[in-house]
């Protein structure tokens, strides 16, 4: 449930350039923390969590990659190498 809520929150509050944006926008420090922690959810054993996390990552990547999240590609490849 938390991953689904996070996905919806990201879609609504990440970027004011998004069609689904609704104030308030996340702060830069909140965004840094979400980008840091989100890829860890890809290692979760529950497929529904991985799906929700993947959707949140895709939403963020549309506005933040590569300029604001240059390490994303490496973080996505890392679990595949394990």
PDB file of C-alpha atoms in Angstrom:
ATOM      1  CA  UNK A   1       0.000   0.000   0.000  1.00  0.00           C
ATOM      2  CA  UNK A   2       2.836   2.399   0.852  1.00  0.00           C
ATOM      3  CA  UNK A   3       4.439   1.918  -2.568  1.00  0.00           C
ATOM      4  CA  UNK A   4       1.129   2.660  -4.287  1.00  0.00           C
ATOM      5  CA  UNK A   5       0.616   5.805  -2.209  1.00  0.00           C
ATOM      6  CA  UNK A   6       4.178   6.905  -2.997  1.00  0.00           C
ATOM      7  CA  UNK A   7       3.613   6.380  -6.720  1.00  0.00           C
ATOM      8  CA  UNK A   8       0.465   8.509  -6.623  1.00  0.00           C
ATOM      9  CA  UNK A   9       2.149  11.181  -4.503  1.00  0.00           C
ATOM     10  CA  UNK A  10       5.073  11.406  -6.924  1.00  0.00           C
ATOM     11  CA  UNK A  11       2.725  11.807  -9.885  1.00  0.00           C
ATOM     12  CA  UNK A  12       0.832  14.643  -8.207  1.00  0.00           C
ATOM     13  CA  UNK A  13       3.562  16.540  -6.390  1.00  0.00           C
ATOM     14  CA  UNK A  14       6.934  15.922  -8.076  1.00  0.00           C
ATOM     15  CA  UNK A  15       6.989  18.478 -10.865  1.00  0.00           C
ATOM     16  CA  UNK A  16       4.797  21.440 -11.619  1.00  0.00           C
ATOM     17  CA  UNK A  17       5.414  20.668 -15.300  1.00  0.00           C
ATOM     18  CA  UNK A  18       3.367  17.459 -15.015  1.00  0.00           C
ATOM     19  CA  UNK A  19      -0.205  17.405 -16.325  1.00  0.00           C
ATOM     20  CA  UNK A  20      -1.338  15.728 -13.084  1.00  0.00           C
ATOM     21  CA  UNK A  21       0.475  18.208 -10.796  1.00  0.00           C
ATOM     22  CA  UNK A  22      -1.282  19.370  -7.665  1.00  0.00           C
ATOM     23  CA  UNK A  23       0.342  21.632  -5.050  1.00  0.00           C
ATOM     24  CA  UNK A  24       2.364  21.438  -2.925  1.00  0.00           C
ATOM     25  CA  UNK A  25       5.478  20.451  -4.827  1.00  0.00           C
ATOM     26  CA  UNK A  26       8.038  18.315  -3.016  1.00  0.00           C
ATOM     27  CA  UNK A  27      11.090  20.201  -1.777  1.00  0.00           C
ATOM     28  CA  UNK A  28      14.499  19.581  -3.306  1.00  0.00           C
ATOM     29  CA  UNK A  29      15.686  17.799  -0.143  1.00  0.00           C
ATOM     30  CA  UNK A  30      12.626  15.518  -0.214  1.00  0.00           C
ATOM     31  CA  UNK A  31      13.305  14.719  -3.852  1.00  0.00           C
ATOM     32  CA  UNK A  32      16.936  13.846  -3.117  1.00  0.00           C
ATOM     33  CA  UNK A  33      15.837  11.425  -0.405  1.00  0.00           C
ATOM     34  CA  UNK A  34      13.181   9.788  -2.576  1.00  0.00           C
ATOM     35  CA  UNK A  35      15.653   9.355  -5.455  1.00  0.00           C
ATOM     36  CA  UNK A  36      18.156   7.841  -3.026  1.00  0.00           C
ATOM     37  CA  UNK A  37      15.758   5.322  -1.503  1.00  0.00           C
ATOM     38  CA  UNK A  38      13.413   4.423  -4.346  1.00  0.00           C
ATOM     39  CA  UNK A  39      15.692   2.004  -6.266  1.00  0.00           C
ATOM     40  CA  UNK A  40      15.913  -0.165  -3.136  1.00  0.00           C
ATOM     41  CA  UNK A  41      12.242  -1.019  -3.661  1.00  0.00           C
ATOM     42  CA  UNK A  42      13.140  -2.810  -6.878  1.00  0.00           C
ATOM     43  CA  UNK A  43      14.696  -5.545  -4.722  1.00  0.00           C
ATOM     44  CA  UNK A  44      11.465  -6.191  -2.790  1.00  0.00           C
ATOM     45  CA  UNK A  45      10.082  -9.705  -2.959  1.00  0.00           C
ATOM     46  CA  UNK A  46       6.530  -8.552  -3.707  1.00  0.00           C
ATOM     47  CA  UNK A  47       5.835  -8.028  -7.413  1.00  0.00           C
ATOM     48  CA  UNK A  48       3.171  -5.371  -6.733  1.00  0.00           C
ATOM     49  CA  UNK A  49       5.659  -3.291  -4.761  1.00  0.00           C
ATOM     50  CA  UNK A  50       8.265  -3.588  -7.501  1.00  0.00           C
ATOM     51  CA  UNK A  51       5.648  -2.518 -10.061  1.00  0.00           C
ATOM     52  CA  UNK A  52       4.604   0.551  -8.049  1.00  0.00           C
ATOM     53  CA  UNK A  53       8.238   1.500  -7.427  1.00  0.00           C
ATOM     54  CA  UNK A  54       9.012   1.096 -11.119  1.00  0.00           C
ATOM     55  CA  UNK A  55       6.125   3.394 -12.028  1.00  0.00           C
ATOM     56  CA  UNK A  56       7.337   6.018  -9.545  1.00  0.00           C
ATOM     57  CA  UNK A  57      10.884   5.785 -10.923  1.00  0.00           C
ATOM     58  CA  UNK A  58       9.584   6.189 -14.483  1.00  0.00           C
ATOM     59  CA  UNK A  59       7.548   9.242 -13.480  1.00  0.00           C
ATOM     60  CA  UNK A  60      10.533  10.881 -11.797  1.00  0.00           C
ATOM     61  CA  UNK A  61      12.897   9.981 -14.625  1.00  0.00           C
ATOM     62  CA  UNK A  62      10.716  11.858 -17.131  1.00  0.00           C
ATOM     63  CA  UNK A  63      11.675  15.149 -15.484  1.00  0.00           C
ATOM     64  CA  UNK A  64      14.884  14.422 -13.553  1.00  0.00           C
ATOM     65  CA  UNK A  65      16.984  12.077 -15.708  1.00  0.00           C
ATOM     66  CA  UNK A  66      19.759  12.561 -16.600  1.00  0.00           C
ATOM     67  CA  UNK A  67      20.388  16.053 -15.230  1.00  0.00           C
ATOM     68  CA  UNK A  68      19.078  15.640 -11.673  1.00  0.00           C
ATOM     69  CA  UNK A  69      19.459  11.844 -11.388  1.00  0.00           C
ATOM     70  CA  UNK A  70      22.565  10.867 -13.383  1.00  0.00           C
ATOM     71  CA  UNK A  71      23.164   7.729 -11.305  1.00  0.00           C
ATOM     72  CA  UNK A  72      19.749   6.232 -12.172  1.00  0.00           C
ATOM     73  CA  UNK A  73      20.937   3.930 -14.939  1.00  0.00           C
ATOM     74  CA  UNK A  74      23.623   2.410 -12.715  1.00  0.00           C
ATOM     75  CA  UNK A  75      21.093   1.920  -9.915  1.00  0.00           C
ATOM     76  CA  UNK A  76      18.731   0.139 -12.278  1.00  0.00           C
ATOM     77  CA  UNK A  77      21.440  -2.178 -13.570  1.00  0.00           C
ATOM     78  CA  UNK A  78      22.850  -3.040 -10.130  1.00  0.00           C
ATOM     79  CA  UNK A  79      20.025  -5.436  -9.077  1.00  0.00           C
ATOM     80  CA  UNK A  80      20.324  -7.250 -12.428  1.00  0.00           C
ATOM     81  CA  UNK A  81      23.978  -7.992 -11.755  1.00  0.00           C
ATOM     82  CA  UNK A  82      23.283  -9.606  -8.364  1.00  0.00           C
TER      83      UNK A  82
END
